[in-house]
Coordinates of C-alpha atoms in Angstrom, one line a residue:
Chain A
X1 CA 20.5 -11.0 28.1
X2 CA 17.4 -9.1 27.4
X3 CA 15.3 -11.1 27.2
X4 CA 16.8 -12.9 30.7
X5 CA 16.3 -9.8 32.2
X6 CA 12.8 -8.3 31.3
X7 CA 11.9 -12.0 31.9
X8 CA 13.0 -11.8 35.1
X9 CA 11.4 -8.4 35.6
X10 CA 8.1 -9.2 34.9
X11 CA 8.1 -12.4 37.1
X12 CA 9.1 -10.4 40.3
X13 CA 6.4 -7.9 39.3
X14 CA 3.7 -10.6 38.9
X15 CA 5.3 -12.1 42.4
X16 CA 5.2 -8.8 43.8
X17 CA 1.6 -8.5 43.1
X18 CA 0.6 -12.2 44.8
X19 CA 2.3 -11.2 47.6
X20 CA 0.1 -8.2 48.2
X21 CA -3.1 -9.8 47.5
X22 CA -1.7 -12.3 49.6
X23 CA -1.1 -10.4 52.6
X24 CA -4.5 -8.2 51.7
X25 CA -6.5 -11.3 51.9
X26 CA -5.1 -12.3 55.0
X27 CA -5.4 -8.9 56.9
X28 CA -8.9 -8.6 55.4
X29 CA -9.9 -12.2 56.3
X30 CA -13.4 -11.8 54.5
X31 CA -15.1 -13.9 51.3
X32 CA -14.9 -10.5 49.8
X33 CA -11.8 -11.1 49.3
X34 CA -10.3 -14.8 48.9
X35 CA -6.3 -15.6 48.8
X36 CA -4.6 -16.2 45.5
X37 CA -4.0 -19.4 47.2
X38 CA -7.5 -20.2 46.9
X39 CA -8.8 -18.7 43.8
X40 CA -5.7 -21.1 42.3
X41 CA -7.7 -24.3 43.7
X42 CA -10.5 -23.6 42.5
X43 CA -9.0 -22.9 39.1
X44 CA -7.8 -26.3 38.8
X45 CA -11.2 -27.7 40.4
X46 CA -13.0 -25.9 37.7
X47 CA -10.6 -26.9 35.0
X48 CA -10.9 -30.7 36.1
X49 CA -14.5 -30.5 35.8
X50 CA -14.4 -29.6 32.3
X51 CA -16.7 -27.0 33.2
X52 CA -14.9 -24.1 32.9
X53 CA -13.8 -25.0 29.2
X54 CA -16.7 -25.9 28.7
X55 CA -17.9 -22.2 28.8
X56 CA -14.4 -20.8 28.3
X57 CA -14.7 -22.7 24.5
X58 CA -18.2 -21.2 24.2
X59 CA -17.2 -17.6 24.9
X60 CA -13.9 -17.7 22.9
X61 CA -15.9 -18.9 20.0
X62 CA -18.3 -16.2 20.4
X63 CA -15.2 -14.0 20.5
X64 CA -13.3 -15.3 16.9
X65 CA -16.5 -14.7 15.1
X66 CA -17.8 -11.3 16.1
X67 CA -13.8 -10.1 15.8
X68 CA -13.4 -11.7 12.8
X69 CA -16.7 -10.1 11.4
X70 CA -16.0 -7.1 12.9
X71 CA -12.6 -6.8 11.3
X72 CA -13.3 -8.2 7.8
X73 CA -16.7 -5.5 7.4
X74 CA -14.9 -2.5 9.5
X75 CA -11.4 -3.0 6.9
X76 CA -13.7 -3.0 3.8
X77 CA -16.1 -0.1 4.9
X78 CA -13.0 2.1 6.3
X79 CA -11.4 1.7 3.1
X80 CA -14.6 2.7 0.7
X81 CA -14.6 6.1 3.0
X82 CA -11.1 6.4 3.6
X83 CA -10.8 6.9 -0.4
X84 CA -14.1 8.3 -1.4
X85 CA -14.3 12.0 0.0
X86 CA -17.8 12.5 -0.6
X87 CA -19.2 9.3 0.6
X88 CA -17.1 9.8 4.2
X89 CA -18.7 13.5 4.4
X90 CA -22.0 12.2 3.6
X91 CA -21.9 8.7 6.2
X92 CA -19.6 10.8 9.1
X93 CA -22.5 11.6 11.2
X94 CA -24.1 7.6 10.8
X95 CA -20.5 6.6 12.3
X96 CA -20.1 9.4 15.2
X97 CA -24.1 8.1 16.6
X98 CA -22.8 4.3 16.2
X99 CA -19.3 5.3 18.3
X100 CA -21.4 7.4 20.5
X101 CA -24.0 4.4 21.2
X102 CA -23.9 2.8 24.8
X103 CA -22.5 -0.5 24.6
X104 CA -25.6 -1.8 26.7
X105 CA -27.9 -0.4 24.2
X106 CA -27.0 -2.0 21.5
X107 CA -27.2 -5.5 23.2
X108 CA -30.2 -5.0 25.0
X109 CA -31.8 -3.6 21.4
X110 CA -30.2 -6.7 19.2
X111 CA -31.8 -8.9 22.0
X112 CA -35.1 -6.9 21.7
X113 CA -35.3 -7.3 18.0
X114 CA -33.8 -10.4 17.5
X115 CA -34.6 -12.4 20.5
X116 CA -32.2 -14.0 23.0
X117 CA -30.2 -15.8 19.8
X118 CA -26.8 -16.7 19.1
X119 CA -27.3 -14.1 15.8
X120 CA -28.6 -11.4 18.3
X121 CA -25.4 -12.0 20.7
X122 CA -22.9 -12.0 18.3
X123 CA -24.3 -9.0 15.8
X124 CA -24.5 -7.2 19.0
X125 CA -21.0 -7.0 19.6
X126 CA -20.0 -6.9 15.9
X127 CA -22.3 -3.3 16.1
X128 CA -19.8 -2.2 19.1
X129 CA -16.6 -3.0 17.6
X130 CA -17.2 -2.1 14.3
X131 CA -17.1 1.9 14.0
X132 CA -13.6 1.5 16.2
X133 CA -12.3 0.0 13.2
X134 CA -14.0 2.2 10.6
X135 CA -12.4 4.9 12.2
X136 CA -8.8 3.4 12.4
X137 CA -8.8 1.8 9.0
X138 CA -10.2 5.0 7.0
X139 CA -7.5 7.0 8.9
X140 CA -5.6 4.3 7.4
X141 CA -6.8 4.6 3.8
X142 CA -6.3 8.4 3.9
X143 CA -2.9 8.4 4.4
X144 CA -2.1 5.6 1.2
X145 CA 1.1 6.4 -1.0
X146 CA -1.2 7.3 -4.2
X147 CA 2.0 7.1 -6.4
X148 CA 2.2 3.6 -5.7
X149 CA -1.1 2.8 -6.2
X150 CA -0.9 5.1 -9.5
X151 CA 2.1 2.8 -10.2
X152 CA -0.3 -0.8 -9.5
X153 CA -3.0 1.2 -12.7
X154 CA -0.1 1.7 -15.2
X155 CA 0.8 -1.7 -14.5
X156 CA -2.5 -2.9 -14.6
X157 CA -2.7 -5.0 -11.4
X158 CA -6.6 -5.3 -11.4
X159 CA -8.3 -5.0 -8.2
X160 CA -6.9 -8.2 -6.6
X161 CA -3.4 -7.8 -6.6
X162 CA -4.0 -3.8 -5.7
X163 CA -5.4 -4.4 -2.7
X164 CA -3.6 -7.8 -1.6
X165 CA -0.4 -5.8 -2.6
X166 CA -0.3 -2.4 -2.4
X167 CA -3.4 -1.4 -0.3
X168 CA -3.5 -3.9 2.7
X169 CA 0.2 -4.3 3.2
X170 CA 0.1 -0.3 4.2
X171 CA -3.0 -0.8 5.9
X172 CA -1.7 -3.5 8.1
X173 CA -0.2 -1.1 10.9
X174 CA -3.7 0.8 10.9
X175 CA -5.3 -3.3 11.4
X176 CA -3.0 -4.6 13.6
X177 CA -3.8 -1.3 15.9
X178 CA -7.8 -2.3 15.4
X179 CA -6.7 -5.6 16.7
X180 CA -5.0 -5.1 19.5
X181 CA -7.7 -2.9 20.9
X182 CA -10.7 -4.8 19.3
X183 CA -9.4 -8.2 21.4
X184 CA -9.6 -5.8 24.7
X185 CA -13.2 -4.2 23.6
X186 CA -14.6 -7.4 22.4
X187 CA -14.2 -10.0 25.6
X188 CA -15.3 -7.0 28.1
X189 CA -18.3 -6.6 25.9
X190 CA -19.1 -10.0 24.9
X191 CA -19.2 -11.1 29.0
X192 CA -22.1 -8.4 29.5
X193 CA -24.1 -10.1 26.6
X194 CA -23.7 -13.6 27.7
X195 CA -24.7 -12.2 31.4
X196 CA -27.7 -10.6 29.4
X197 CA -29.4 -13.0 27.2
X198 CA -27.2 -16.8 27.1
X199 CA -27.3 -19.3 29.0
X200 CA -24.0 -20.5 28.8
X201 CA -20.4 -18.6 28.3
X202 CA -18.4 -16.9 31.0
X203 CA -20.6 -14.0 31.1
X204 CA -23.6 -16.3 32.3
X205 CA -21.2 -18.0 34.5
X206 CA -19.6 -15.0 36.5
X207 CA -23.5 -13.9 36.7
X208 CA -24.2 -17.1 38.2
X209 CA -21.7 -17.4 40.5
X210 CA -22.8 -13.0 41.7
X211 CA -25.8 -14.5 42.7
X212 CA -24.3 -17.2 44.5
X213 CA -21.5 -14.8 46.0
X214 CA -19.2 -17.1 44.8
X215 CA -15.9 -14.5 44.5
X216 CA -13.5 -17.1 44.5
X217 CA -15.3 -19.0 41.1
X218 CA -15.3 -15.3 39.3
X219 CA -11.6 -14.7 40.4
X220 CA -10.8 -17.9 38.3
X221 CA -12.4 -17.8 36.1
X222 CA -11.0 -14.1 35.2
X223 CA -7.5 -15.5 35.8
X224 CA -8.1 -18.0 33.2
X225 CA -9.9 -15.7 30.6
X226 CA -6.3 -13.2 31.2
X227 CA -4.3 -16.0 30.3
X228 CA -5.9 -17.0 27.4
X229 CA -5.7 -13.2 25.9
X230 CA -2.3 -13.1 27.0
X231 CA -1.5 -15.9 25.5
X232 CA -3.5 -15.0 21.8
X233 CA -1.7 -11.9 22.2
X234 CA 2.1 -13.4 22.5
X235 CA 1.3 -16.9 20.2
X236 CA -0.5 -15.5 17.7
X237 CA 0.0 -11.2 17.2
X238 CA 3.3 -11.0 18.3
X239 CA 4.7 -13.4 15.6
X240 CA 2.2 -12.5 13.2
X241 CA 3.4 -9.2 13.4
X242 CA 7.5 -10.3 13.1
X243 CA 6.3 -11.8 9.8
X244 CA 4.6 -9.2 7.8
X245 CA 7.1 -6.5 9.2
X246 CA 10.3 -8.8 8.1
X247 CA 11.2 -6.2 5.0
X248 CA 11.8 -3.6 7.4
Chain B
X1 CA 0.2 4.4 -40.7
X2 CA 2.5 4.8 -37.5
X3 CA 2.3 2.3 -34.9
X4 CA 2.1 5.2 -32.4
X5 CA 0.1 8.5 -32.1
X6 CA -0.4 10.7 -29.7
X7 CA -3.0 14.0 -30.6
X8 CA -4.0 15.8 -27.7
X9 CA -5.9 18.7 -28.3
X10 CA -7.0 20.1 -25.2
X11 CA -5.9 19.3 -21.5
X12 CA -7.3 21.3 -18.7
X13 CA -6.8 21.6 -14.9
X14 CA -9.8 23.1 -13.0
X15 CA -8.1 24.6 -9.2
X16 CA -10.0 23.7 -6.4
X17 CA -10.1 27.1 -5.1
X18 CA -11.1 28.8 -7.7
X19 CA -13.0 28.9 -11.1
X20 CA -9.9 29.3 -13.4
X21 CA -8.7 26.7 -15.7
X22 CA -5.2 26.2 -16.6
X23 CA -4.9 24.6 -20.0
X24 CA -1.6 22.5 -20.0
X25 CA -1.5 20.8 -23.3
X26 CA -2.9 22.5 -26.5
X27 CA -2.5 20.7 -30.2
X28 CA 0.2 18.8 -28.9
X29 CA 0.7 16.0 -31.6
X30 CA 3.3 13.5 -32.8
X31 CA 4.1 10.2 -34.2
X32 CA 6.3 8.0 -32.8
X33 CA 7.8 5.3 -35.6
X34 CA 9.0 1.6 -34.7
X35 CA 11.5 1.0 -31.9
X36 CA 12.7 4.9 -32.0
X37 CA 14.3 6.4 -28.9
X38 CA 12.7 9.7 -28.2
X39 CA 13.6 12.5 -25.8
X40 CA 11.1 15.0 -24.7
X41 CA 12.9 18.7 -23.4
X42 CA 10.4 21.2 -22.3
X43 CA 10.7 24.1 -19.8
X44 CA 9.9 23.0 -16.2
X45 CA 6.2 22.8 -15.4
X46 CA 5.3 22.8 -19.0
X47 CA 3.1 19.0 -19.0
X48 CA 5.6 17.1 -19.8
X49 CA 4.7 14.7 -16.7
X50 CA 1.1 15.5 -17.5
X51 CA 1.8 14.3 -21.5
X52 CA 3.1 10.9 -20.1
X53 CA 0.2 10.4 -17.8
X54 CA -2.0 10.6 -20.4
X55 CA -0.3 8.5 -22.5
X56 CA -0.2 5.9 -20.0
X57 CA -4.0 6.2 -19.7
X58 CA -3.5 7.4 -16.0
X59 CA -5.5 10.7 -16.6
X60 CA -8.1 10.1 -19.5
X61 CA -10.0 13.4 -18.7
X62 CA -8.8 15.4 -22.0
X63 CA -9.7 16.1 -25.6
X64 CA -7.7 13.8 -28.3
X65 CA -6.8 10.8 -28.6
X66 CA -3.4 8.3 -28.1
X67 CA -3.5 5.5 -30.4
X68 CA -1.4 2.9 -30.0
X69 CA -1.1 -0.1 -31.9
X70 CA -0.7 -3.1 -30.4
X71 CA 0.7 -6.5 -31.9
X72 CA -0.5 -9.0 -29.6
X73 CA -3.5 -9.2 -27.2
X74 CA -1.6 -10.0 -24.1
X75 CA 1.3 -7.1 -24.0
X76 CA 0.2 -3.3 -22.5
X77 CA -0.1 -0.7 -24.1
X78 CA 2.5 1.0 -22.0
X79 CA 5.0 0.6 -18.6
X80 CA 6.3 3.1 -16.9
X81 CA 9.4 4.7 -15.3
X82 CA 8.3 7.2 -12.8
X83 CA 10.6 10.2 -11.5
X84 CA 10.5 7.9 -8.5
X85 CA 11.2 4.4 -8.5
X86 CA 7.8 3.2 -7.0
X87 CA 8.8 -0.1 -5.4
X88 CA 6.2 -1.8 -2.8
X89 CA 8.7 -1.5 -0.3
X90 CA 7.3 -5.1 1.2
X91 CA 8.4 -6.9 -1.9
X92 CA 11.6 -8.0 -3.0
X93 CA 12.8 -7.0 -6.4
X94 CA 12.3 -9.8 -8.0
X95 CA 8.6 -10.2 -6.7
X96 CA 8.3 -6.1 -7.6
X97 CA 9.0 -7.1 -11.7
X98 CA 7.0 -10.0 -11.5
X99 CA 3.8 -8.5 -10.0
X100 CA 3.9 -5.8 -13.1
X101 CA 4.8 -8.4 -15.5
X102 CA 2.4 -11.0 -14.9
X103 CA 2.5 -14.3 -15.8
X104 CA 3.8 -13.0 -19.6
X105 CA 7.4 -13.2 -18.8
X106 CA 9.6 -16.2 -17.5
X107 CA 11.8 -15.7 -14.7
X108 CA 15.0 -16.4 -16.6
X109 CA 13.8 -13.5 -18.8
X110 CA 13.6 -11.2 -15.6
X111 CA 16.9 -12.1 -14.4
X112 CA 18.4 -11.8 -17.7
X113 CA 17.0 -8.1 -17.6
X114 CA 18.6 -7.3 -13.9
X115 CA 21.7 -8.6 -14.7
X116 CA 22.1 -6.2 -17.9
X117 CA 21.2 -3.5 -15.8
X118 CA 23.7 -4.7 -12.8
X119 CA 21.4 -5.8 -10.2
X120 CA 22.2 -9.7 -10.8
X121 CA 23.0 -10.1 -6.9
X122 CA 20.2 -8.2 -5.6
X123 CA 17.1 -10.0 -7.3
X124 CA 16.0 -11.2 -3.1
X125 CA 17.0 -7.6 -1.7
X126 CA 13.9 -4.9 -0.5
X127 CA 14.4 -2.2 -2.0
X128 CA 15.1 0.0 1.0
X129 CA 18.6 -2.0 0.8
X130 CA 19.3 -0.4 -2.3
X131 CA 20.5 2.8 -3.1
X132 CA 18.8 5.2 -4.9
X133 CA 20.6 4.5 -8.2
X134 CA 19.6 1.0 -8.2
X135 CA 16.0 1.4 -6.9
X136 CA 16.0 3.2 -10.4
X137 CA 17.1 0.5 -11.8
X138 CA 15.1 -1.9 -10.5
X139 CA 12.5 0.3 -11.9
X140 CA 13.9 0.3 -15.3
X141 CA 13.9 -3.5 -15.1
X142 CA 10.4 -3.4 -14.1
X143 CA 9.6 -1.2 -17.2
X144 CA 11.3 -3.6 -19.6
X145 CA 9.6 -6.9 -18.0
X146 CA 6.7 -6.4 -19.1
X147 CA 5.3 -6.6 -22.5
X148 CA 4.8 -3.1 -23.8
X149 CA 4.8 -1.3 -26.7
X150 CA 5.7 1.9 -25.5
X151 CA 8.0 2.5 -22.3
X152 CA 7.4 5.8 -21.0
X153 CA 10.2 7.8 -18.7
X154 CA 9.7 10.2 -16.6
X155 CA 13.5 12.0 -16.0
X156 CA 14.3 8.7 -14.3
X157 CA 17.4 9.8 -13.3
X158 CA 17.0 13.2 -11.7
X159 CA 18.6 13.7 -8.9
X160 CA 21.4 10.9 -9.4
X161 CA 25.3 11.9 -9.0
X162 CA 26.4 12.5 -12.9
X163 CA 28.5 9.7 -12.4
X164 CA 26.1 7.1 -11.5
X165 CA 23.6 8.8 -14.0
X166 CA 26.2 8.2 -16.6
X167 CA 26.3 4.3 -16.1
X168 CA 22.6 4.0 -15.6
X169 CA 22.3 5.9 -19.2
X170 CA 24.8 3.6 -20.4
X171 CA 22.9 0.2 -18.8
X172 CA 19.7 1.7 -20.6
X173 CA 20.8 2.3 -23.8
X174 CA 22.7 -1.4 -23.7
X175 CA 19.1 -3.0 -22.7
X176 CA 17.5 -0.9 -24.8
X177 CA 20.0 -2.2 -27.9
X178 CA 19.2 -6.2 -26.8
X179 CA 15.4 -5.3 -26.0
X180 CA 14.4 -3.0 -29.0
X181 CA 11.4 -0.9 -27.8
X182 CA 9.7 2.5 -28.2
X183 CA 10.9 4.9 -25.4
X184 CA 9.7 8.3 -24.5
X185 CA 11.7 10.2 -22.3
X186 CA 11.2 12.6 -20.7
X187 CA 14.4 14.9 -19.5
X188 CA 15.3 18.6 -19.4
X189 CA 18.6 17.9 -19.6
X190 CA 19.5 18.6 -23.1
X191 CA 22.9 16.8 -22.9
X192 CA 21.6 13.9 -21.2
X193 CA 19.0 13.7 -24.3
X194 CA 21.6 14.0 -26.9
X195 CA 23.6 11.4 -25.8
X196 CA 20.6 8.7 -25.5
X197 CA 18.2 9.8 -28.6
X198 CA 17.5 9.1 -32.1
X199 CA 14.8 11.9 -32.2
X200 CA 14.2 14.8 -29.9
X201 CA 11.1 17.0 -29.5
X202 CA 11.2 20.5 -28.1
X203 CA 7.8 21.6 -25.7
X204 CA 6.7 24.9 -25.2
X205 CA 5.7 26.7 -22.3
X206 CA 2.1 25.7 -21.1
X207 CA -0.1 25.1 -23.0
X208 CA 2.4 23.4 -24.4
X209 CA 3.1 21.9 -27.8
X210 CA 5.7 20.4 -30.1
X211 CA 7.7 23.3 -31.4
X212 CA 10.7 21.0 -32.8
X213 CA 11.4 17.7 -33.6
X214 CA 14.7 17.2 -34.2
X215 CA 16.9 13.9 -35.6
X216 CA 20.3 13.0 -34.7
X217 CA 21.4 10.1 -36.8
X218 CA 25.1 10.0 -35.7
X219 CA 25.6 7.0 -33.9
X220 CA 25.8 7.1 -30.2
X221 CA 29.6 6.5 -30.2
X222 CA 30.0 9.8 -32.2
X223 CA 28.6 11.8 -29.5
X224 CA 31.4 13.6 -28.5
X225 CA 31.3 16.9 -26.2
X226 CA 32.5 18.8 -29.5
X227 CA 30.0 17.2 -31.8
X228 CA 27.3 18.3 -29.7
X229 CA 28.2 21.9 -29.3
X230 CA 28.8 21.9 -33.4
X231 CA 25.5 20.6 -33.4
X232 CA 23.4 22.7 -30.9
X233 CA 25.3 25.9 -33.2
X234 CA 23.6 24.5 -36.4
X235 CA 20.3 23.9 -34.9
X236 CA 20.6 27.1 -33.3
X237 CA 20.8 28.2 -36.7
X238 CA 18.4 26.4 -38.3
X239 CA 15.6 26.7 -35.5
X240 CA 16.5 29.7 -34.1
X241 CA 13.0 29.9 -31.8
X242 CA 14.1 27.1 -29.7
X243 CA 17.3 29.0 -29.0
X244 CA 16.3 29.0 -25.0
X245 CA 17.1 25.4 -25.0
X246 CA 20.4 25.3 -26.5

């Protein structure tokens, strides 16, 4: 019944929101401003040319490794300064400059230094995501049950079992939270550094189609990238999250 | 030579805040013999947490030594009833008892354990479905999974309804009597150490230190409320300085 409802809900919200653009597009009657009726066709154009995967792929691949790498570095380094006092006091003011960084910075310098590679593209986001989660994950770390983990060295656990667990399973709020915002972080940033230095992806795509003043190509082509987080976000979080959280 | 000793001469805490050191443990030293069940009274705050900690090689920042023998390279030297149960919340009971006990124990062996302590049904449960009485158990189960020579308890049942305290004293000395082991326990409860030990030792006040060691060789059974208060008036007698106990 729930369920039925919010269902229900959110389709006459998304409805609701066609309509207007609808109407908008039609009062407007510009290029500026195409009809959802439109930016739909050329979608499916776009799809049937394989194009569109073709740098849809590209980007999303792009995206798993740079959020993966981001993730897997950010958990371990959060978690050295979430528990070591001395070492967070001493690295605090390396991690406010990299937070405080311009996004465009960073890729322009990786490109600079590295030259317009894959390595440069991807190491350039993994530098913007990263100190978000440091940040979340050594909050994360400061607030571990000690007993417990006081409990895995009278038992001698070794370092294996203590993190896999007793340390990540009270981390995994603090990573699912880096997640969730990383996901929305990384594919904004990753578009500017395809547009910057790739030839391919949907960064270098949207760029082309600017210069072509093709608005109803970069419509798409957004409504396709939205779909695709939205559907990461309820096929692959969502029951990720009803499985690790299945003892409470 | 005893299989157990602990000698700890000096155990300081430094405060933060200030400079001042506050020695807990001073020339505190005893033997333990084999498969003795020991009780530990000592005025609150006196170490007696602090002791076990040590002895568990959880804090090895002291002067002294804890030797303990052990028979076989596999078992620990120790497990380890905390004053709280210390479940991972995220893992059943039975996956709780076998992370500590490694691959050393079979599962029949476990289940054998829970069911002397009454927990037979409740091997798949998370512990937040248990009540606080069991969780204790569960911890007690944990303790006596895994190969030890010493189990050390820290008043694992403060704060439990006599009643349910009662039967969990009575499940632990029954597990105890099928699974002979050394136990420390820790209590300030004097009754609650008469009625489970073979040997008792007093503690001072910080720095603290052994100031009796007691025996009580009636059998358990023979425990009875007027026993005991004949006995605390002898030993009140005999050992007149650790009157404040009795």
């Amino acid at each position: 019944m729930m369920l039925r409802s919010s269902l229900f809900n959110s389709t006459l919200s998304l409805g609701l929101l066609l309509v207007i653009w609808q109407l908008a597009s039609l009062s407007i009657n510009s290029p500026a401003l195409p009809s959802p009726i439109l930016v739909l066709s050329t979608l499916n154009q776009a799809i049937q040319s394989a194009e569109l995967l073709h740098h849809l792929g590209i980007t999303l691949l792009r995206l798993a490794t740079s959020f993966f790498l981001a993730m897997i570095l950010g958990t371990a380094i959060g978690l050295i300064l979430g528990r070591h006092h001395k070492l967070n006091t001493f690295f605090d003011s390396w991690l406010i400059i990299l937070l405080n960084i311009p996004a465009l910075v960073t890729i322009i310098l990786c490109y600079i230094w590295f030259g317009l590679i894959e390595t440069a593209a991807i190491l350039a986001v993994v530098i913007n995501k990263l100190p978000n989660v440091i940040v979340t994950i050594r909050e994360g770390a400061r607030n571990l049950d000690d007993p417990l983990i006081e409990m895995a060295k009278a038992y001698h656990f070794g370092r294996y079992k203590t993190l896999v667990h007793v340390i990540l399973p009270q981390l995994y709020p603090y990573i699912m939270a880096s997640a969730r915002t990383g996901l929305a972080l990384i594919w904004k940033i990753i578009l500017v550094v395809e547009m910057l230095g790739r030839s391919d992806g949907m960064g270098y795509q949207i760029h082309l189609f600017f210069q072509l003043f093709d608005i109803a190509s970069i419509m798409a082509y957004t409504v396709s990238f939205i779909v695709i987080i939205q559907l990461i976000e309820t096929a692959l979080l969502k029951p990720l999250d009803k499985k690790t959280q299945r003892w409470k | 030579m005893h299989p157990i000793v602990v000698d700890i001469k000096k155990k300081n805490f430094t405060s933060n805040s200030s400079d001042r050191i506050f020695t807990a443990i001073e020339n505190l030293k005893f033997e333990l013999l084999e498969n003795e069940f020991t009780c530990i009274i000592g005025p609150s705050g006196c170490g007696k947490t602090t002791l076990l900690n040590a002895i568990a090689g959880l804090d090895n920042d002291f002067d002294g030594s804890i030797n303990i023998k052990k028979t076989n390279p596999s078992e620990l030297h120790s497990s380890y009833v905390f004053q709280t149960p210390r479940l991972l919340p995220w893992r059943t009971v039975m996956e709780n008892i076998q992370l500590a006990a490694g691959d050393n124990h079979s599962v029949p062996f476990i289940i054998n354990t829970l069911q002397h302590l009454g927990l037979g049904n409740n091997m798949n449960s998370y512990p937040h479905h248990l009540s606080l009485g069991m969780q204790r158990r569960v911890a007690i189960a944990r303790a006596f999974s895994v190969q030890s020579r010493l189990l050390l308890m820290d008043e694992p049942f403060v704060s439990l309804d006599p009643s349910t305290a009662k039967k969990a004293r009575e499940l632990l000395l029954n597990l105890w009597r099928e699974q002979p082991r050394n136990i420390l326990f820790v209590t300030h409860d004097l009754n609650e150490a008469f009625e489970l030990a073979d040997r008792i030792l007093f503690l001072s006040d910080s720095p603290s230190h052994v100031i009796a060691d007691v025996q009580i060789t009636s059998p358990r059974p023979e425990r009875t409320p007027q026993f005991l208060d004949n006995f605390k008036n002898q030993l009140s007698i005999k050992q007149p300085h650790i009157h404040q106990f009795l």
